[in-house]
Amino acid sequence: VVAFPFEDIYIDRRHILHTLTKREQKIVFYFALLTASLGIGGIRAIVCPLSAYNLEDCGPKELLSFFNWFYWLINLNSAVVFVSISYIQQSVARNLGFLIPFVSVLMAIITIHMVRGEMIYKPKTDSSLLTTFGVIASALKTCCVRYRYFSGGVTSWLDHAKENYGGQYSETQVESTKSLARLFPLFAFQILYRTCIMQIPSGYYLQTMNSNLHFSGFVLPVAAMNVISIVPLLILVPILECINSCLFSSKDTGHSPAIYIVVGQLSAALSVMVAGFSEIHRKHFPQVEQTLSEEVLLVSSMPCFHLAPQYILLGVAEALVTPSCSLLSFWLVPERIRGISMHFLTLFNGAGCFMGAFFVQAAHAGTQGNWFPHLLHEGKLERFFFFLASLMMVNTLGFWTIAHRYNNLNQEYTNEFRGSLPEEKLLKHEKAIKHYDSVLESSPILSPMEKT
């Protein structure tokens, strides 16, 4: 949609395909941006759990391996995109930068349509998202009616939604919602982490754009610096897989994913802190002129590769945090709501992106452009980075205090979430009754006294 309205297309001097004004071009662009965001939000929440449904019989170690390689392939694709398409869009033709993804998506749609019969998963009828929200709403309504959150025999406020306590939902539905609610602290602590990741297309982008992009005679595209944050993930995933396969048996899950998340969030905090020091370092270099997209900018003469450490630290954080969060979101809930759990993880990640945009806007408005200035060398962007790093350190410490809730993947949550569901208890009970009946049938005839 937006490939051609950027420039007037001429058949000849008397025939112009369009003469859209700048305002109309912006309307078209933002409409296309909205539709792209809707598509990305849908496919991120669906494709990954759809692939992992084939691994329902596998343990945590196999699932972590799956998510590691899943995100490894995604980032390998991203690396190709940032190197090739961004260079074409910046240095060759801006329109081709939009046409190439359009053709790729069109081919993907055709491919998915051809194999759609193998990609259909029908979840259980009582595991919809509306049911989950209904359980929460019913529990809140019952709590408000009774003017208290807990009553006799109720261990959780969500128990008020059960039919036994005046609600309208079965025990299975409520227990599944309770297992999902236990993951909300994990999701909440990912918001600020995702805000740090969003510094790549915001704060880090400004730093890179205002640094020297010349390398061996040609100008690097700004987006090519994203590859530096992808390389650590491409390297770390095979190394972590080798370590897990060599040091741990098939029955052992290895290190707890919660530990990976803590280390990854610490790496993200260090990345933002390093970005602050890099900004101070960048201002010490003299300014030179640099042409980007036919515009001459006054930038620092510091080579953009001096910013590599902050990108690398964020890449290490992504290699540790994202697969681990996906594993916990998928494993620590009953099978019937695993897709919903992955939806909530995507939702909170999106909230982190909005939080990052809010921080940027608040910093720009609250400091009157000092922390996010129009001319970067005249402002104090490093103060914003130090502020965000301090918040991220507090966030990491906060998650570390609750990380023990997600440590034991073999016994505590597996037994609690899967063994507490009523149908599984009933199945065990029926097996016990059948076993008891078989014992009675095979036993000798009892005397009247023994029968009594």
GROMACS .gro file of C-alpha atoms in nm, residues 53-391:
model
  339
   53TYR     CA    1   0.123  -2.829   2.033
   54ASN     CA    2   0.305  -3.115   1.860
   55LEU     CA    3   0.536  -3.137   2.164
   56GLU     CA    4   0.271  -3.178   2.433
   57ASP     CA    5   0.414  -3.514   2.541
   58CYS     CA    6   0.767  -3.374   2.581
   59GLY     CA    7   0.923  -3.248   2.902
   60PRO     CA    8   1.050  -2.901   2.992
   61LYS     CA    9   1.397  -2.969   2.854
   62GLU     CA   10   1.264  -3.062   2.509
   63LEU     CA   11   1.026  -2.765   2.510
   64LEU     CA   12   1.306  -2.524   2.600
   65SER     CA   13   1.510  -2.668   2.315
   66PHE     CA   14   1.216  -2.613   2.081
   67PHE     CA   15   1.166  -2.250   2.183
   68ASN     CA   16   1.542  -2.185   2.162
   69TRP     CA   17   1.559  -2.303   1.800
   70PHE     CA   18   1.225  -2.142   1.714
   71TYR     CA   19   1.350  -1.796   1.812
   72TRP     CA   20   1.691  -1.877   1.661
   73LEU     CA   21   1.528  -1.924   1.320
   74ILE     CA   22   1.321  -1.607   1.362
   75ASN     CA   23   1.631  -1.401   1.441
   76LEU     CA   24   1.826  -1.559   1.156
   77ASN     CA   25   1.552  -1.436   0.925
   78SER     CA   26   1.564  -1.093   1.092
   79ALA     CA   27   1.938  -1.069   1.037
   80VAL     CA   28   1.895  -1.125   0.663
   81VAL     CA   29   1.619  -0.865   0.653
   82PHE     CA   30   1.814  -0.598   0.839
   83VAL     CA   31   2.119  -0.644   0.620
   84SER     CA   32   1.954  -0.671   0.279
   85ILE     CA   33   1.620  -0.489   0.280
   86SER     CA   34   1.737  -0.199   0.495
   87TYR     CA   35   2.035  -0.143   0.266
   88ILE     CA   36   1.811  -0.152  -0.044
   89GLN     CA   37   1.563   0.089   0.113
   90GLN     CA   38   1.828   0.338   0.225
   91SER     CA   39   2.077   0.323  -0.061
   92VAL     CA   40   1.898   0.183  -0.370
   93ALA     CA   41   1.524   0.254  -0.379
   94ARG     CA   42   1.285   0.326  -0.096
   95ASN     CA   43   0.992   0.165  -0.277
   96LEU     CA   44   1.172  -0.170  -0.312
   97GLY     CA   45   1.208  -0.180   0.066
   98PHE     CA   46   0.830  -0.215   0.086
   99LEU     CA   47   0.773  -0.427  -0.224
  100ILE     CA   48   1.009  -0.706  -0.117
  101PRO     CA   49   0.825  -0.777   0.212
  102PHE     CA   50   0.495  -0.754   0.024
  103VAL     CA   51   0.600  -1.027  -0.219
  104SER     CA   52   0.737  -1.238   0.068
  105VAL     CA   53   0.413  -1.214   0.266
  106LEU     CA   54   0.211  -1.295  -0.045
  107MET     CA   55   0.416  -1.612  -0.101
  108ALA     CA   56   0.375  -1.703   0.266
  109ILE     CA   57  -0.004  -1.667   0.241
  110ILE     CA   58  -0.009  -1.897  -0.062
  111THR     CA   59   0.208  -2.153   0.117
  112ILE     CA   60  -0.008  -2.148   0.432
  113HIS     CA   61  -0.320  -2.188   0.221
  114MET     CA   62  -0.171  -2.498   0.056
  115VAL     CA   63  -0.095  -2.668   0.390
  116ARG     CA   64  -0.386  -2.527   0.591
  117GLY     CA   65  -0.524  -2.877   0.653
  118GLU     CA   66  -0.218  -2.966   0.862
  119MET     CA   67  -0.225  -2.643   1.065
  120ILE     CA   68  -0.571  -2.670   1.224
  121TYR     CA   69  -0.583  -2.714   1.599
  122LYS     CA   70  -0.919  -2.736   1.774
  123PRO     CA   71  -0.891  -2.655   2.145
  124LYS     CA   72  -1.143  -2.780   2.397
  125THR     CA   73  -1.475  -2.598   2.398
  126ASP     CA   74  -1.441  -2.477   2.759
  127SER     CA   75  -1.097  -2.320   2.713
  128SER     CA   76  -1.184  -2.000   2.531
  129LEU     CA   77  -1.053  -1.657   2.622
  130LEU     CA   78  -1.409  -1.547   2.705
  131THR     CA   79  -1.430  -1.828   2.960
  132THR     CA   80  -1.111  -1.708   3.128
  133PHE     CA   81  -1.239  -1.350   3.151
  134GLY     CA   82  -1.576  -1.483   3.264
  135VAL     CA   83  -1.419  -1.668   3.555
  136ILE     CA   84  -1.238  -1.352   3.667
  137ALA     CA   85  -1.549  -1.137   3.630
  138SER     CA   86  -1.766  -1.389   3.816
  139ALA     CA   87  -1.517  -1.410   4.103
  140LEU     CA   88  -1.497  -1.031   4.132
  141LYS     CA   89  -1.875  -1.000   4.121
  142THR     CA   90  -1.920  -1.258   4.397
  143CYS     CA   91  -1.651  -1.091   4.607
  144CYS     CA   92  -1.821  -0.753   4.574
  145VAL     CA   93  -2.158  -0.898   4.670
  146ARG     CA   94  -2.014  -1.058   4.982
  147TYR     CA   95  -1.796  -0.753   5.066
  148ARG     CA   96  -1.493  -0.970   5.123
  149TYR     CA   97  -1.242  -1.160   4.914
  150PHE     CA   98  -1.216  -1.478   5.114
  151SER     CA   99  -1.469  -1.691   5.293
  152GLY     CA  100  -1.455  -2.019   5.477
  153GLY     CA  101  -1.294  -2.295   5.276
  154VAL     CA  102  -1.183  -2.060   4.996
  155THR     CA  103  -0.808  -2.054   4.936
  156SER     CA  104  -0.815  -1.808   4.645
  157TRP     CA  105  -1.049  -1.526   4.546
  158LEU     CA  106  -1.101  -1.701   4.212
  159ASP     CA  107  -1.267  -1.990   4.398
  160HIS     CA  108  -1.575  -1.767   4.431
  161ALA     CA  109  -1.643  -1.836   4.062
  162LYS     CA  110  -1.691  -2.209   4.128
  163GLU     CA  111  -2.039  -2.354   4.131
  164ASN     CA  112  -1.980  -2.486   4.482
  165TYR     CA  113  -1.932  -2.129   4.611
  166GLY     CA  114  -2.214  -1.956   4.427
  167GLY     CA  115  -2.044  -1.902   4.093
  168GLN     CA  116  -2.135  -2.035   3.751
  169TYR     CA  117  -1.815  -2.206   3.636
  170SER     CA  118  -1.690  -2.560   3.688
  171GLU     CA  119  -1.393  -2.646   3.904
  172THR     CA  120  -1.190  -2.736   3.596
  173GLN     CA  121  -1.239  -2.393   3.440
  174VAL     CA  122  -1.159  -2.210   3.764
  175GLU     CA  123  -0.847  -2.416   3.838
  176SER     CA  124  -0.719  -2.351   3.486
  177THR     CA  125  -0.772  -1.977   3.535
  178LYS     CA  126  -0.592  -1.992   3.870
  179SER     CA  127  -0.289  -2.152   3.707
  180LEU     CA  128  -0.288  -1.872   3.450
  181ALA     CA  129  -0.322  -1.607   3.722
  182ARG     CA  130  -0.005  -1.742   3.888
  183LEU     CA  131   0.184  -1.637   3.574
  184PHE     CA  132   0.068  -1.274   3.583
  185PRO     CA  133   0.364  -1.163   3.801
  186LEU     CA  134   0.597  -1.320   3.544
  187PHE     CA  135   0.418  -1.135   3.265
  188ALA     CA  136   0.418  -0.805   3.456
  189PHE     CA  137   0.795  -0.811   3.510
  190GLN     CA  138   0.843  -0.849   3.134
  191ILE     CA  139   0.688  -0.508   3.061
  192LEU     CA  140   0.989  -0.303   3.169
  193TYR     CA  141   1.225  -0.554   3.009
  194ARG     CA  142   1.044  -0.514   2.678
  195THR     CA  143   1.075  -0.137   2.724
  196CYS     CA  144   1.454  -0.181   2.728
  197ILE     CA  145   1.439  -0.394   2.413
  198MET     CA  146   1.238  -0.116   2.248
  199GLN     CA  147   1.538   0.116   2.286
  200ILE     CA  148   1.683  -0.042   1.972
  201PRO     CA  149   1.432   0.130   1.739
  202SER     CA  150   1.420   0.445   1.953
  203GLY     CA  151   1.713   0.560   2.169
  204TYR     CA  152   1.976   0.330   2.015
  205TYR     CA  153   1.850   0.424   1.667
  206LEU     CA  154   1.906   0.794   1.742
  207GLN     CA  155   2.256   0.723   1.870
  208THR     CA  156   2.344   0.521   1.561
  209MET     CA  157   2.193   0.776   1.321
  210ASN     CA  158   2.402   1.049   1.486
  211SER     CA  159   2.726   0.848   1.462
  212ASN     CA  160   2.962   0.789   1.173
  213LEU     CA  161   2.809   0.518   0.950
  214HIS     CA  162   3.085   0.513   0.688
  215PHE     CA  163   3.261   0.180   0.659
  216SER     CA  164   3.509   0.082   0.386
  217GLY     CA  165   3.379   0.338   0.141
  218PHE     CA  166   3.000   0.294   0.175
  219VAL     CA  167   2.738   0.404   0.424
  220LEU     CA  168   2.594   0.135   0.651
  221PRO     CA  169   2.215   0.135   0.692
  222VAL     CA  170   2.113   0.231   1.046
  223ALA     CA  171   1.908  -0.088   1.082
  224ALA     CA  172   2.219  -0.296   1.012
  225MET     CA  173   2.327  -0.230   1.371
  226ASN     CA  174   2.036  -0.450   1.478
  227VAL     CA  175   2.233  -0.743   1.342
  228ILE     CA  176   2.489  -0.689   1.619
  229SER     CA  177   2.213  -0.758   1.873
  230ILE     CA  178   2.105  -1.068   1.679
  231VAL     CA  179   2.450  -1.227   1.649
  232PRO     CA  180   2.480  -1.311   2.024
  233LEU     CA  181   2.149  -1.497   2.007
  234LEU     CA  182   2.259  -1.690   1.699
  235ILE     CA  183   2.578  -1.791   1.880
  236LEU     CA  184   2.442  -1.852   2.230
  237VAL     CA  185   2.153  -2.082   2.138
  238PRO     CA  186   2.372  -2.362   1.993
  239ILE     CA  187   2.615  -2.323   2.286
  240LEU     CA  188   2.335  -2.348   2.544
  241GLU     CA  189   2.193  -2.650   2.366
  242CYS     CA  190   2.531  -2.824   2.373
  243ILE     CA  191   2.576  -2.745   2.743
  244ASN     CA  192   2.230  -2.875   2.831
  245SER     CA  193   2.273  -3.193   2.630
  246CYS     CA  194   2.621  -3.268   2.768
  247LEU     CA  195   2.582  -3.176   3.135
  248PHE     CA  196   2.227  -3.287   3.205
  249SER     CA  197   2.051  -3.616   3.159
  250SER     CA  198   1.729  -3.654   2.963
  251LYS     CA  199   1.525  -3.649   3.283
  252ASP     CA  200   1.689  -3.332   3.414
  253THR     CA  201   1.561  -2.993   3.301
  254GLY     CA  202   1.898  -2.825   3.354
  255HIS     CA  203   1.908  -2.479   3.503
  256SER     CA  204   1.576  -2.324   3.591
  257PRO     CA  205   1.435  -2.094   3.321
  258ALA     CA  206   1.371  -1.838   3.596
  259ILE     CA  207   1.749  -1.810   3.648
  260TYR     CA  208   1.794  -1.743   3.277
  261ILE     CA  209   1.533  -1.468   3.297
  262VAL     CA  210   1.707  -1.301   3.594
  263VAL     CA  211   2.045  -1.307   3.416
  264GLY     CA  212   1.886  -1.183   3.093
  265GLN     CA  213   1.712  -0.892   3.263
  266LEU     CA  214   2.038  -0.800   3.436
  267SER     CA  215   2.206  -0.800   3.094
  268ALA     CA  216   1.935  -0.567   2.961
  269ALA     CA  217   1.990  -0.327   3.253
  270LEU     CA  218   2.364  -0.327   3.185
  271SER     CA  219   2.298  -0.262   2.816
  272VAL     CA  220   2.099   0.054   2.887
  273MET     CA  221   2.363   0.168   3.136
  274VAL     CA  222   2.639   0.114   2.878
  275ALA     CA  223   2.428   0.312   2.630
  276GLY     CA  224   2.439   0.608   2.869
  277PHE     CA  225   2.818   0.596   2.891
  278SER     CA  226   2.838   0.553   2.512
  279GLU     CA  227   2.634   0.870   2.467
  280ILE     CA  228   2.878   1.063   2.686
  281HIS     CA  229   3.167   0.912   2.489
  282ARG     CA  230   3.003   1.000   2.155
  283LYS     CA  231   2.982   1.371   2.237
  284HIS     CA  232   3.360   1.395   2.279
  285PHE     CA  233   3.414   1.339   1.905
  286PRO     CA  234   3.404   1.632   1.661
  287GLN     CA  235   3.103   1.667   1.434
  288VAL     CA  236   3.105   1.589   1.062
  289GLU     CA  237   2.847   1.600   0.781
  290GLN     CA  238   2.677   1.278   0.677
  291THR     CA  239   2.414   1.215   0.409
  292LEU     CA  240   2.122   0.984   0.492
  293SER     CA  241   1.825   0.942   0.257
  294GLU     CA  242   1.933   1.248   0.058
  295GLU     CA  243   1.946   1.461   0.373
  296VAL     CA  244   2.268   1.612   0.509
  297LEU     CA  245   2.298   1.569   0.887
  298LEU     CA  246   2.557   1.696   1.133
  299VAL     CA  247   2.668   1.387   1.330
  300SER     CA  248   2.947   1.274   1.560
  301SER     CA  249   3.261   1.141   1.394
  302MET     CA  250   3.262   0.845   1.638
  303PRO     CA  251   3.234   0.516   1.441
  304CYS     CA  252   2.898   0.349   1.497
  305PHE     CA  253   3.074   0.026   1.599
  306HIS     CA  254   3.160   0.189   1.932
  307LEU     CA  255   2.793   0.129   2.017
  308ALA     CA  256   2.831  -0.247   1.966
  309PRO     CA  257   2.857  -0.343   2.340
  310GLN     CA  258   2.508  -0.217   2.422
  311TYR     CA  259   2.361  -0.407   2.126
  312ILE     CA  260   2.547  -0.723   2.224
  313LEU     CA  261   2.419  -0.710   2.582
  314LEU     CA  262   2.061  -0.679   2.459
  315GLY     CA  263   2.120  -0.974   2.227
  316VAL     CA  264   2.240  -1.183   2.521
  317ALA     CA  265   1.930  -1.077   2.714
  318GLU     CA  266   1.699  -1.187   2.433
  319ALA     CA  267   1.874  -1.524   2.402
  320LEU     CA  268   1.810  -1.594   2.771
  321VAL     CA  269   1.474  -1.429   2.843
  322THR     CA  270   1.244  -1.487   2.547
  323PRO     CA  271   1.269  -1.871   2.516
  324SER     CA  272   1.252  -1.910   2.895
  325CYS     CA  273   0.938  -1.697   2.925
  326SER     CA  274   0.775  -1.892   2.644
  327LEU     CA  275   0.859  -2.220   2.817
  328LEU     CA  276   0.712  -2.110   3.151
  329SER     CA  277   0.402  -1.969   2.983
  330PHE     CA  278   0.348  -2.295   2.796
  331TRP     CA  279   0.446  -2.550   3.058
  332LEU     CA  280   0.304  -2.414   3.383
  333VAL     CA  281  -0.060  -2.416   3.274
  334PRO     CA  282  -0.296  -2.701   3.186
  335GLU     CA  283  -0.308  -2.816   2.829
  336ARG     CA  284  -0.649  -2.660   2.765
  337ILE     CA  285  -0.531  -2.297   2.810
  338ARG     CA  286  -0.176  -2.307   2.678
  339GLY     CA  287  -0.269  -2.101   2.374
  340ILE     CA  288  -0.439  -1.842   2.597
  341SER     CA  289  -0.127  -1.823   2.814
  342MET     CA  290   0.086  -1.751   2.508
  343HIS     CA  291  -0.166  -1.482   2.407
  344PHE     CA  292  -0.123  -1.310   2.743
  345LEU     CA  293   0.256  -1.323   2.710
  346THR     CA  294   0.229  -1.151   2.372
  347LEU     CA  295  -0.015  -0.899   2.521
  348PHE     CA  296   0.223  -0.802   2.802
  349ASN     CA  297   0.513  -0.779   2.556
  350GLY     CA  298   0.302  -0.536   2.355
  351ALA     CA  299   0.232  -0.342   2.674
  352GLY     CA  300   0.607  -0.310   2.719
  353CYS     CA  301   0.634  -0.153   2.372
  354PHE     CA  302   0.365   0.100   2.463
  355MET     CA  303   0.543   0.165   2.792
  356GLY     CA  304   0.862   0.238   2.601
  357ALA     CA  305   0.682   0.487   2.376
  358PHE     CA  306   0.523   0.647   2.683
  359PHE     CA  307   0.862   0.684   2.855
  360VAL     CA  308   1.010   0.850   2.547
  361GLN     CA  309   0.720   1.093   2.516
  362ALA     CA  310   0.715   1.168   2.890
  363ALA     CA  311   1.092   1.225   2.896
  364HIS     CA  312   1.071   1.457   2.596
  365ALA     CA  313   0.777   1.656   2.737
  366GLY     CA  314   0.887   1.657   3.101
  367THR     CA  315   1.239   1.782   3.027
  368GLN     CA  316   1.129   2.015   2.746
  369GLY     CA  317   1.328   1.816   2.494
  370ASN     CA  318   1.646   1.797   2.701
  371TRP     CA  319   1.647   1.417   2.742
  372PHE     CA  320   1.519   1.349   2.390
  373PRO     CA  321   1.628   1.654   2.190
  374HIS     CA  322   1.582   1.722   1.820
  375LEU     CA  323   1.960   1.773   1.794
  376LEU     CA  324   2.117   1.491   1.990
  377HIS     CA  325   2.448   1.662   2.067
  378GLU     CA  326   2.260   1.946   2.241
  379GLY     CA  327   2.066   1.727   2.483
  380LYS     CA  328   2.118   1.480   2.768
  381LEU     CA  329   2.002   1.147   2.628
  382GLU     CA  330   2.238   0.968   2.865
  383ARG     CA  331   2.024   1.077   3.161
  384PHE     CA  332   1.725   0.894   3.012
  385PHE     CA  333   1.935   0.580   2.972
  386PHE     CA  334   2.061   0.595   3.331
  387PHE     CA  335   1.706   0.647   3.457
  388LEU     CA  336   1.579   0.348   3.258
  389ALA     CA  337   1.874   0.135   3.375
  390SER     CA  338   1.794   0.210   3.739
  391LEU     CA  339   1.430   0.111   3.684
   0.00000   0.00000   0.00000
